[in-house]
mmCIF file of C-alpha atoms in Angstrom:
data_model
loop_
_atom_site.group_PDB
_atom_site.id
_atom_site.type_symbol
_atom_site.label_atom_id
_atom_site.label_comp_id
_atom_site.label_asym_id
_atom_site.label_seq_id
_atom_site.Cartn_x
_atom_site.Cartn_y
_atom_site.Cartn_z
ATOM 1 C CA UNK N 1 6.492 -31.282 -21.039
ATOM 2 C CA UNK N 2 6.101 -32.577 -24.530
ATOM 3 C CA UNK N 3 8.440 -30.896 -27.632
ATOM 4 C CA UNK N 4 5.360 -29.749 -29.332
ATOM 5 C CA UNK N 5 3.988 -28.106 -26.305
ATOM 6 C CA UNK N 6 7.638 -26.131 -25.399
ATOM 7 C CA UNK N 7 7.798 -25.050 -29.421
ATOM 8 C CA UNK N 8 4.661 -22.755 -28.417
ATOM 9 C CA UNK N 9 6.640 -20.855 -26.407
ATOM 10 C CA UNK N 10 9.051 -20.197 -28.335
ATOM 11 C CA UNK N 11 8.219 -16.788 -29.624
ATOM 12 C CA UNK N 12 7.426 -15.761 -25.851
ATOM 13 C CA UNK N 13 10.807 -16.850 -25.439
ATOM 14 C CA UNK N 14 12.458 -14.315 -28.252
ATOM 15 C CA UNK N 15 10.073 -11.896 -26.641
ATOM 16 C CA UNK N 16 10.581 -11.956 -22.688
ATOM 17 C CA UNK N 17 14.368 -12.609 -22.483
ATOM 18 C CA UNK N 18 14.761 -9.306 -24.169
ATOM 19 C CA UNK N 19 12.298 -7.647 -22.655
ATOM 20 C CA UNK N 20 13.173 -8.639 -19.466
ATOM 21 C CA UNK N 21 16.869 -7.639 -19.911
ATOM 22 C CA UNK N 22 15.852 -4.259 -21.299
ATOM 23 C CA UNK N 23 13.804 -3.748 -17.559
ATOM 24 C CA UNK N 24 16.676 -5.020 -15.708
ATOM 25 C CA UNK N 25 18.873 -2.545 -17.421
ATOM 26 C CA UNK N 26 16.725 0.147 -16.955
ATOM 27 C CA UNK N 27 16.449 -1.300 -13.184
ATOM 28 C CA UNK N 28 20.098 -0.913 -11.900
ATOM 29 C CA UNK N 29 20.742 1.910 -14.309
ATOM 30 C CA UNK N 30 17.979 3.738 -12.726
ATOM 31 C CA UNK N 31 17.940 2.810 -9.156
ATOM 32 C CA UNK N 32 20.510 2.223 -6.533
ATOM 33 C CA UNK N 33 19.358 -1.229 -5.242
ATOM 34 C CA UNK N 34 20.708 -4.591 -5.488
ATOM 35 C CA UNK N 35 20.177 -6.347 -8.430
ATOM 36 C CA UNK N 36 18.126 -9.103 -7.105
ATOM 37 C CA UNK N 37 15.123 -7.195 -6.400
ATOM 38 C CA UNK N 38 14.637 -6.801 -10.446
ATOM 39 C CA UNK N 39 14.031 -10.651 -10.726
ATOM 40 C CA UNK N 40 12.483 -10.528 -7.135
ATOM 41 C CA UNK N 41 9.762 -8.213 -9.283
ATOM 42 C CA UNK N 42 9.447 -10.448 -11.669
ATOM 43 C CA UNK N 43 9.005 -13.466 -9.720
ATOM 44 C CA UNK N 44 6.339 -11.615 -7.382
ATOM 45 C CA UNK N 45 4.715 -8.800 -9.824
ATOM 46 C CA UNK N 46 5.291 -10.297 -13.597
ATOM 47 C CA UNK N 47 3.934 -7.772 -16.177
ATOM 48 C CA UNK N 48 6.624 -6.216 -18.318
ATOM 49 C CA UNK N 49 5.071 -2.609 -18.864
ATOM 50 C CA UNK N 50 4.409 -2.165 -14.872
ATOM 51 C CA UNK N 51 7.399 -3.233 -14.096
ATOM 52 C CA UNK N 52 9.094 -1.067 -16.132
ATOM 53 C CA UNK N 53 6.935 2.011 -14.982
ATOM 54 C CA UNK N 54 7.314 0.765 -11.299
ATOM 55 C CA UNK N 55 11.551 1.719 -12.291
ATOM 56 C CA UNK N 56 9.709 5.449 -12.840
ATOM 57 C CA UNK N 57 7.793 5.193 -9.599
ATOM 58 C CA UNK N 58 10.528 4.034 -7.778
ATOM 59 C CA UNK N 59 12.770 6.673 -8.796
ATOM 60 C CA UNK N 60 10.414 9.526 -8.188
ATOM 61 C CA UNK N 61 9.979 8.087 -4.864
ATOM 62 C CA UNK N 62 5.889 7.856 -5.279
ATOM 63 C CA UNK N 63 3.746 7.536 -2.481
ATOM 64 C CA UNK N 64 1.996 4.092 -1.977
ATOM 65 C CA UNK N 65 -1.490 5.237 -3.133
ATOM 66 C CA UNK N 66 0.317 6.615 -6.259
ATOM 67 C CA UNK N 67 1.960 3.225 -6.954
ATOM 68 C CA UNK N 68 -1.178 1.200 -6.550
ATOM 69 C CA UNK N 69 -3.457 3.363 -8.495
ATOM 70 C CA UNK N 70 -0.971 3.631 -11.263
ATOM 71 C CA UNK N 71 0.104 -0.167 -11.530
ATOM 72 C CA UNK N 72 -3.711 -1.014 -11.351
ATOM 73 C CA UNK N 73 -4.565 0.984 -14.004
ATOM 74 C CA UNK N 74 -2.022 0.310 -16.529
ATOM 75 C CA UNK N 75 -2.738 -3.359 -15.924
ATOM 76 C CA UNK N 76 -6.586 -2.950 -15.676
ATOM 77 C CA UNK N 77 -6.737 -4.316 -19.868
ATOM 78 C CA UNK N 78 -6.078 -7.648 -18.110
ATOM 79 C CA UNK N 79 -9.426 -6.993 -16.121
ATOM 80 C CA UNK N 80 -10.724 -8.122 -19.542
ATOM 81 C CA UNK N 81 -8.778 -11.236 -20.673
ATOM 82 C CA UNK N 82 -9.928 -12.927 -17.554
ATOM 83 C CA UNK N 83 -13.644 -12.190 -18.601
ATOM 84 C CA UNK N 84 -12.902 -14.754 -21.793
ATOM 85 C CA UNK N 85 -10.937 -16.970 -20.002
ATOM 86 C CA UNK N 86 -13.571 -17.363 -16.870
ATOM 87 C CA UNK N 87 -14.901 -20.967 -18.969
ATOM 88 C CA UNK N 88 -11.022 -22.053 -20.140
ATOM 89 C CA UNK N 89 -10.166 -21.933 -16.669
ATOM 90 C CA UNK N 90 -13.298 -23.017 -14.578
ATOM 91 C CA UNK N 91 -12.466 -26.732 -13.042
ATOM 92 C CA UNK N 92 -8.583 -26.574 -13.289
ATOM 93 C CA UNK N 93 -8.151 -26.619 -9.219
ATOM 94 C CA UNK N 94 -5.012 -25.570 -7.405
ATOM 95 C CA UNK N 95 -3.023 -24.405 -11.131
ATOM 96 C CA UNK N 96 -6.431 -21.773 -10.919
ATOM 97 C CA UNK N 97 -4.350 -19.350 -9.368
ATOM 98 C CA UNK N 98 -1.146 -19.616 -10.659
ATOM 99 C CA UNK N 99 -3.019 -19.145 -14.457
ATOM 100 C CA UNK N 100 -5.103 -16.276 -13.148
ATOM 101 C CA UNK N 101 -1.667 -14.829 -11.431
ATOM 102 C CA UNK N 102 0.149 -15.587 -14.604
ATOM 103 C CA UNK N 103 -1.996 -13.734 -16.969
ATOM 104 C CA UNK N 104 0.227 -11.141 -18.451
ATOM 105 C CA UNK N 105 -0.366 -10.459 -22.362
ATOM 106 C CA UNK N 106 1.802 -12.774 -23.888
ATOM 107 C CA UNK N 107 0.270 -15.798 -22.024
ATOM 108 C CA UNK N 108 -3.350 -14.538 -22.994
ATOM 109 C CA UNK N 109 -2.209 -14.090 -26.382
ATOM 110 C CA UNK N 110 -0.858 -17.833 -26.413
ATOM 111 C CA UNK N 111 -3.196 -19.433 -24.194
ATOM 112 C CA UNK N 112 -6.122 -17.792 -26.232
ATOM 113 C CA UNK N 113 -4.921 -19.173 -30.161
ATOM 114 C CA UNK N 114 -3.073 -22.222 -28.929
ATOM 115 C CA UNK N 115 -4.988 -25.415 -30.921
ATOM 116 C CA UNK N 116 -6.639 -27.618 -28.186
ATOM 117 C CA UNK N 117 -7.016 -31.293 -29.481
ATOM 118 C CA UNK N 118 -6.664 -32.794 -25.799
ATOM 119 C CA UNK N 119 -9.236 -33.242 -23.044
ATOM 120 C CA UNK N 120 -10.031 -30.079 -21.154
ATOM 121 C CA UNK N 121 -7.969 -31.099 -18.081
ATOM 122 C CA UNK N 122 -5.017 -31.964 -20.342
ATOM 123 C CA UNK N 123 -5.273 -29.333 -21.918
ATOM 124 C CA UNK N 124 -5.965 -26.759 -18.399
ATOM 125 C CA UNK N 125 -2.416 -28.637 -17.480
ATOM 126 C CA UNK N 126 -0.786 -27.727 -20.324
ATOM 127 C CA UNK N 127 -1.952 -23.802 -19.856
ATOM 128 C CA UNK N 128 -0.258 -23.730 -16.740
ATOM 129 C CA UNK N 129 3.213 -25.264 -17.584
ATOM 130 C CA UNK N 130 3.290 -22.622 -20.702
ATOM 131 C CA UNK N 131 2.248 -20.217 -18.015
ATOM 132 C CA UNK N 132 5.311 -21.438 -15.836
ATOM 133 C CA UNK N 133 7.594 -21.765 -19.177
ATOM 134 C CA UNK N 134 6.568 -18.083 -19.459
ATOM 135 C CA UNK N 135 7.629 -16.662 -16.339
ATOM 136 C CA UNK N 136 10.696 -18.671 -15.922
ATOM 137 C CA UNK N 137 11.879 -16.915 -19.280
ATOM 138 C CA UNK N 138 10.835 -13.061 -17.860
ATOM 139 C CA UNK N 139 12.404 -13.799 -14.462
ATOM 140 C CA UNK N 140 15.957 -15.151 -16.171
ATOM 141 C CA UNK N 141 15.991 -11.894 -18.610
ATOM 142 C CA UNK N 142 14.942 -9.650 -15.326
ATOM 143 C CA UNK N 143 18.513 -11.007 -13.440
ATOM 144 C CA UNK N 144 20.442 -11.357 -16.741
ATOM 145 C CA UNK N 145 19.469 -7.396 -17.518
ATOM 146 C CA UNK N 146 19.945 -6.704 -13.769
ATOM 147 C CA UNK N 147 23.669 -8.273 -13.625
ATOM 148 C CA UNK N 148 24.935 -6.690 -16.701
ATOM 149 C CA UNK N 149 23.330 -3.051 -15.836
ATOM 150 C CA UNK N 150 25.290 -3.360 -12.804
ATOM 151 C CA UNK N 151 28.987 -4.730 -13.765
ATOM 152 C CA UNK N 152 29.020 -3.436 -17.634
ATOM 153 C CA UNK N 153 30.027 0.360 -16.618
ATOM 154 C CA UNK N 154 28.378 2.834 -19.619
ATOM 155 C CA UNK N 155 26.563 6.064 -19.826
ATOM 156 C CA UNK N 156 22.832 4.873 -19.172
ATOM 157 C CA UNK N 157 21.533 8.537 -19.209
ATOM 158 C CA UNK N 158 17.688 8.817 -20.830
ATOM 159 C CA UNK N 159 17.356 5.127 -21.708
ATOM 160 C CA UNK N 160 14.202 5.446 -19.580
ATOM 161 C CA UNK N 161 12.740 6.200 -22.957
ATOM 162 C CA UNK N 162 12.461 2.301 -23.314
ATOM 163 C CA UNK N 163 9.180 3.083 -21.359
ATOM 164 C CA UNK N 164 7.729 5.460 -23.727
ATOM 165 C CA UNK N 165 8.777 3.567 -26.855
ATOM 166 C CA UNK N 166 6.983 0.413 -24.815
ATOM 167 C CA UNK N 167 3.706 2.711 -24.548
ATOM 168 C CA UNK N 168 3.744 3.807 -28.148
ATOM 169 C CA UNK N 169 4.550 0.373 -29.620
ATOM 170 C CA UNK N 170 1.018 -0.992 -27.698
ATOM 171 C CA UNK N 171 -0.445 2.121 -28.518
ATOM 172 C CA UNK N 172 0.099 1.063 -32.164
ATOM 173 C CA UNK N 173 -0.805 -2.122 -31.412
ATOM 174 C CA UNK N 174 -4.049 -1.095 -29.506
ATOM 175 C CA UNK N 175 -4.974 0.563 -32.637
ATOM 176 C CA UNK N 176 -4.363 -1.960 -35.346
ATOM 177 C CA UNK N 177 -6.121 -4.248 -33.059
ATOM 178 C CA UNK N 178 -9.395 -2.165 -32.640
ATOM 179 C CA UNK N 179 -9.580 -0.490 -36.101
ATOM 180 C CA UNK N 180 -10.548 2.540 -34.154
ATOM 181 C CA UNK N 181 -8.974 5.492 -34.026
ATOM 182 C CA UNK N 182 -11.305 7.594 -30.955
ATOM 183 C CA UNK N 183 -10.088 5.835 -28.225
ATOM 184 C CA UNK N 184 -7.130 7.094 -29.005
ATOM 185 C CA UNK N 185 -7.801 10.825 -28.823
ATOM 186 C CA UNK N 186 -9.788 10.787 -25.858
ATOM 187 C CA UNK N 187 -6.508 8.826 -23.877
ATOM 188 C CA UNK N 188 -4.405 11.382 -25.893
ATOM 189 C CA UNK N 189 -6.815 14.864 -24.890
ATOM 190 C CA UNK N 190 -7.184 13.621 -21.493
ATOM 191 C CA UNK N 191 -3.495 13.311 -20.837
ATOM 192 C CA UNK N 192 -3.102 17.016 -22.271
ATOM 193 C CA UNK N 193 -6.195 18.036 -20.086
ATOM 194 C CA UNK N 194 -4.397 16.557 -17.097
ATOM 195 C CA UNK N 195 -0.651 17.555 -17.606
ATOM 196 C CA UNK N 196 -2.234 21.146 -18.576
ATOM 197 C CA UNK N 197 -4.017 21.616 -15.362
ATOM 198 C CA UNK N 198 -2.945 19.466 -12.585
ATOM 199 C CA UNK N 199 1.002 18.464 -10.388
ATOM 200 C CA UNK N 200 2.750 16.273 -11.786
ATOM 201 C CA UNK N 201 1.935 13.790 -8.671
ATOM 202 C CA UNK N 202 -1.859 13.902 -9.935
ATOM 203 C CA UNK N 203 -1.896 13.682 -13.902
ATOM 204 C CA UNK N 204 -1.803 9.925 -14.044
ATOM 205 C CA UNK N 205 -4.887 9.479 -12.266
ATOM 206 C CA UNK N 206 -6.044 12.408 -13.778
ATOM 207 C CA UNK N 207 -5.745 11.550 -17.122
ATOM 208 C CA UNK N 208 -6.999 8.072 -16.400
ATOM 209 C CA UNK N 209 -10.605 9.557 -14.768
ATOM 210 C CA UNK N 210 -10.797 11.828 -18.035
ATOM 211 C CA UNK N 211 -10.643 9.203 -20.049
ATOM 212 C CA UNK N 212 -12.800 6.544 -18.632
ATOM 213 C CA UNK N 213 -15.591 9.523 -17.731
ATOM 214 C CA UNK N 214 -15.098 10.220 -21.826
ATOM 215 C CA UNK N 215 -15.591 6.493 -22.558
ATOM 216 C CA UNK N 216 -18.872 6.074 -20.035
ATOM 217 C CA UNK N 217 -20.364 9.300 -21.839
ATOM 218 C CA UNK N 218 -20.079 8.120 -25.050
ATOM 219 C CA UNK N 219 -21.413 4.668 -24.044
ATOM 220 C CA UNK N 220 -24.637 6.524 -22.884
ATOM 221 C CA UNK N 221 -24.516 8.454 -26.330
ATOM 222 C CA UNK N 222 -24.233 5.193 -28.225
ATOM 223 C CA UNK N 223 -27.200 3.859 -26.169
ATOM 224 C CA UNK N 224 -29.377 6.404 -27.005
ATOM 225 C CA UNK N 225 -28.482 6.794 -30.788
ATOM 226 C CA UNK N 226 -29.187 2.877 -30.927
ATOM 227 C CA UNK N 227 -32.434 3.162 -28.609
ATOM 228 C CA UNK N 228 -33.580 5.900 -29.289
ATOM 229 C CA UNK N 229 -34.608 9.055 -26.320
ATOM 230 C CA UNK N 230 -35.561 7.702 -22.862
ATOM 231 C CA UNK N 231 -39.806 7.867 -22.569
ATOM 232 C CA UNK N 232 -41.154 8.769 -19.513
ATOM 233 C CA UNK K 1 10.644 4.916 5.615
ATOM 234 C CA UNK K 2 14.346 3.861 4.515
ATOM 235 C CA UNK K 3 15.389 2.397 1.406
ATOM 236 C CA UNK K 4 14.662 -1.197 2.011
ATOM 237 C CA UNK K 5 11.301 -0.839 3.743
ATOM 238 C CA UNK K 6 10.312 1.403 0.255
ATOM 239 C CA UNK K 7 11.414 -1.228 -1.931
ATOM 240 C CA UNK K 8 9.495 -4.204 -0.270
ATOM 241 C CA UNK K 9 6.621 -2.101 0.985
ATOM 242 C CA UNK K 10 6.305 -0.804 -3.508
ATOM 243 C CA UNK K 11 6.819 -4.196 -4.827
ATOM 244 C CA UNK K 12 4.198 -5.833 -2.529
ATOM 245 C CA UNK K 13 1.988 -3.178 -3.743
ATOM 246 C CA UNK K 14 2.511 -3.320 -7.257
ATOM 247 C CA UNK K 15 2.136 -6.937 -6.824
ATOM 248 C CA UNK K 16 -1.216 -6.947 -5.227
ATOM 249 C CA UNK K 17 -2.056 -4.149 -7.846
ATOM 250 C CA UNK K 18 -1.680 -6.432 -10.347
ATOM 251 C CA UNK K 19 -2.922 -9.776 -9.073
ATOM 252 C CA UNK K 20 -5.997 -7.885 -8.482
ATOM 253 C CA UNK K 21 -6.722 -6.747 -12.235
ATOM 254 C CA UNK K 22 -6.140 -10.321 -13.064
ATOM 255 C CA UNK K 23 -8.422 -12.292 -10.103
ATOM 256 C CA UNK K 24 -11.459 -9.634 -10.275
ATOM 257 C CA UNK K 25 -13.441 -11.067 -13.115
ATOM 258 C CA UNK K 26 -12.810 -15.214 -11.771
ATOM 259 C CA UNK K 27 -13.887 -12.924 -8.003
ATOM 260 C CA UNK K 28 -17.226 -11.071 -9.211
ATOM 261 C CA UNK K 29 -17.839 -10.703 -13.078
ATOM 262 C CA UNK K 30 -18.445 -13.973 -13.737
ATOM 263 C CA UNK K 31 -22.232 -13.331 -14.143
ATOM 264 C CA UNK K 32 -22.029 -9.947 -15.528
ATOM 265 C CA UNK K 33 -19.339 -10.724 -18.367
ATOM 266 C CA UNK K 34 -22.236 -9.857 -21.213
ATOM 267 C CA UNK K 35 -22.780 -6.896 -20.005
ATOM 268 C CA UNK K 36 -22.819 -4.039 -22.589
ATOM 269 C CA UNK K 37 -21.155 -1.356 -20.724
ATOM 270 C CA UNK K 38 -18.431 -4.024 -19.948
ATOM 271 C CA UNK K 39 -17.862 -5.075 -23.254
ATOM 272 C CA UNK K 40 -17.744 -1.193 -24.248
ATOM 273 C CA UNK K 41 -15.029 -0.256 -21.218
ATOM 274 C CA UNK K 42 -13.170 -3.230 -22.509
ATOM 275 C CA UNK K 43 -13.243 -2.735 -26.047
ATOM 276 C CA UNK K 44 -12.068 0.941 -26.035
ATOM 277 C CA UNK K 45 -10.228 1.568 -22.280
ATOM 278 C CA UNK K 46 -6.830 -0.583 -22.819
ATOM 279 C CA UNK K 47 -6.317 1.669 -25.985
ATOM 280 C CA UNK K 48 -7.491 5.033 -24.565
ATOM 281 C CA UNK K 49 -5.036 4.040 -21.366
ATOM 282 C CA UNK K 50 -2.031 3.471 -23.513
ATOM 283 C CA UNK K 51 -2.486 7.125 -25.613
ATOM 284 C CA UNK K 52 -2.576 8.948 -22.355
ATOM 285 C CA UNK K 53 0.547 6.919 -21.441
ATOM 286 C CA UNK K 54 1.802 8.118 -24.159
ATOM 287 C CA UNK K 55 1.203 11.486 -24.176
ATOM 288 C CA UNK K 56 2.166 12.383 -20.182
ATOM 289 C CA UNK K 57 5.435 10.135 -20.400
ATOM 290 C CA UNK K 58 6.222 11.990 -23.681
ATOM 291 C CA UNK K 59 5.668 15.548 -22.503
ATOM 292 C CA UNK K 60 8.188 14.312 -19.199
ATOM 293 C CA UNK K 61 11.067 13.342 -21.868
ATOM 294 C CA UNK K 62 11.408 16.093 -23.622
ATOM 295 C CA UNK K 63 13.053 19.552 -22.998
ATOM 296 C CA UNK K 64 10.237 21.958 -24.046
ATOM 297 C CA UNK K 65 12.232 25.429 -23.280
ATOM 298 C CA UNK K 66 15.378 24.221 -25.460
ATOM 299 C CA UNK K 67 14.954 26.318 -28.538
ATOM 300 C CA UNK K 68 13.980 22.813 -30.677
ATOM 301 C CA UNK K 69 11.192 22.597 -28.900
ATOM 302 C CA UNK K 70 10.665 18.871 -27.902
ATOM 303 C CA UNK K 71 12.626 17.999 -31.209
ATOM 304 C CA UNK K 72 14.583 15.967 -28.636
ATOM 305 C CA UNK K 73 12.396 13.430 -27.573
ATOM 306 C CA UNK K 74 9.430 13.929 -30.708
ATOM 307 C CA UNK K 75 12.016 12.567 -33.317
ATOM 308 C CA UNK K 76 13.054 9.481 -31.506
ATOM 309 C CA UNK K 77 8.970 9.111 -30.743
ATOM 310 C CA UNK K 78 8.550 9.672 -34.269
ATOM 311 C CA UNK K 79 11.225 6.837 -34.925
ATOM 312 C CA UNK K 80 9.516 4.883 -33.006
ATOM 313 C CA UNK K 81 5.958 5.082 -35.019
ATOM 314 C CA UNK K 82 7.809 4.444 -38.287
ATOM 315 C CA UNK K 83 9.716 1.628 -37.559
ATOM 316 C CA UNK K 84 6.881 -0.077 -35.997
ATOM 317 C CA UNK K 85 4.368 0.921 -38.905
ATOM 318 C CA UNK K 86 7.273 -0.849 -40.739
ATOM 319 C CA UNK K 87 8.455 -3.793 -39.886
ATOM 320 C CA UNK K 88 6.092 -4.102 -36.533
ATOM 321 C CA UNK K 89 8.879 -5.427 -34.170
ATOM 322 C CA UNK K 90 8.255 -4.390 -30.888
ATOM 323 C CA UNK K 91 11.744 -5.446 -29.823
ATOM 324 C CA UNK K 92 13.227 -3.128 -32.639
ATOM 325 C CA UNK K 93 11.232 -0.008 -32.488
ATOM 326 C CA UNK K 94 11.711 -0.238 -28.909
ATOM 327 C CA UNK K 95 16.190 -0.606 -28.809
ATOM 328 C CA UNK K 96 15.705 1.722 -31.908
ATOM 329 C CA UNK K 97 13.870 4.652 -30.435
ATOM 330 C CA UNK K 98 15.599 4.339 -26.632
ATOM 331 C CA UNK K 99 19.283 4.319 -28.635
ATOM 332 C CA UNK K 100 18.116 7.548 -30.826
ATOM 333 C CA UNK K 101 16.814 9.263 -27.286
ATOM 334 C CA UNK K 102 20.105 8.412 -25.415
ATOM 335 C CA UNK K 103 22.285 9.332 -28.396
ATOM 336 C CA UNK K 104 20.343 12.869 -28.543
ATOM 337 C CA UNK K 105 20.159 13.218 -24.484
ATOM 338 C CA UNK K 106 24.398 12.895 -24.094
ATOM 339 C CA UNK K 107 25.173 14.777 -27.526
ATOM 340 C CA UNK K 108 23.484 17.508 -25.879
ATOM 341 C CA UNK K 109 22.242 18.204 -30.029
ATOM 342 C CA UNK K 110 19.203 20.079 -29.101
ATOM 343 C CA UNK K 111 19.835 21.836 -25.956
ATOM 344 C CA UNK K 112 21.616 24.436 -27.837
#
């Protein structure tokens, strides 16, 4: 792996071994399992905000339904970076998977603005080893987190509010990206909706139908303002 | 289902949970990826997903019968937007606003 090429991951480095710390932490602070299993996570799972809400779902002891319907939608914004990268990636063979696998935001965010001078195969090989460079950073801040949660001895109580400063901080980011400030309101209302009206067990998924039902409505409203009424 | 079974049986989960929102469009959206409704959904959903993350995960933190009213979790939340309207430091807002919570959680300041 050339200098040039390891000097673009650089500020994914600043960013995961932190991160990864912070949910390994929050992992053995939270939970009474062996270490391991936090960098097991992020060998097998690696996305920072669901793993950090799996420490949530893992404490409240949620059902398996629960877990997949909440890890699926928190990570369902990645549903759309693989929609532009479906050209980047097309022809790489066997590292397919491993980029598709390895597509958490950072990577996107690298693998997306990253200059490309080579040919497309060089270049497809030198997605995945930043891919690989990626991971190998969140897994080693996962254990290091994970080891000193468990021999450093302090009082961890509510620093499971790393999760809802992670939330607001993309929220934030979500917003400066977009410009927009709707989305917003109808995530925000439908959360209120659902906490208002439904057990705790169900607001998640609650919330998350509310929204998207908000979103498809307005698409229809958008249509028609632009089309004008349906004939016929 | 005892402890270890949970653990394995949740990560695998989460793990095919995830793999999944990643593989789909490479699976079946390859032909469909102009597709206004698409494009809509995935212009506006990842931000109207993190809000409502927001909002239920914020209501959960903080103690709304305590006399403060919510004062407890709301002004390290409110940290939180500052800082990162500031400097926009994920890392900082983040250690800033988790610090301020656990500092307010074991002073017990607004549980009065």
């Amino acid at each position: 792996m050339s200098a040039a090429l390891f000097r673009q991951t650089l500020p994914i480095l600043f960013g995961y071994l932190p991160l990864g710390m912070a949910f390994g932490v929050l992992f053995t602070a939270q939970l009474d399992y062996a270490w391991w299993y936090a960098p097991l996570m992020g060998v097998t799972i690696f996305a920072g905000a669901g793993q950090i809400l799996g420490v949530s779902l893992i404490a409240a002891g949620a059902g398996m339904l629960e877990v997949f319907v909440a890890m699926f939608v928190l990570n369902a914004r990645h549903l759309f970076y693989g929609l532009s990268l479906l050209g980047q990636f097309r022809g790489a063979g066997w590292r397919k998977i491993y980029l598709i696998f390895g597509l958490t935001d950072e990577t996107y965010s690298l693998l997306t603005s990253r200059p490309r001078p080579g040919p497309k195969a060089e270049e497809q090989r030198n997605d995945f080893l930043i891919t690989l460079c990626n991971q190998v950073y969140w897994v080693v801040g996962c254990a290091v987190g994970a080891l000193l949660g468990d021999n450093v001895a302090f009082d961890s109580t509510g620093i499971e509010f790393a999760l809802v400063a992670l939330f607001i901080v993309l929220t934030i980011e979500q917003y400066k990206a977009l410009g927009e400030q709707f989305p917003l309101w109808t995530g925000a209302l439908a959360a209120a909706v659902a906490v208002t009206l439904l057990p705790p067990a169900h607001q998640l998924i609650g919330a998350v139908v509310l929204g998207t039902s908000a979103l498809l409505v307005q698409y229809r409203w958008r249509k028609v303002a632009t089309e004008g009424p349906a004939r016929g | 289902m005892d402890n270890t079974t949970y653990i394995i049986a949740f990560i695998a989960v989460a793990t095919a949970a995830t793999f999944l929102t990643r593989v789909i469009p490479f699976l079946f959206l390859s032909r469909h990826h102009e597709h206004p409704l698409l494009l809509h959904i995935g212009r506006y959903l990842p931000a109207a997903v993190m809000a409502l993350l927001v909002v239920v995960f914020l209501l959960r933190s903080a103690n709304w019968s305590a006399p403060a009213f919510g004062a407890d979790a709301l002004i390290p939340c409110a940290l939180v937007v500052i800082l990162h309207l500031w400097r926009r430091n994920a890392l900082l807002s983040i250690v800033a606003g988790t610090a301020a919570y656990m500092a307010i959680q074991q002073s017990g300041l607004f549980n009065l």
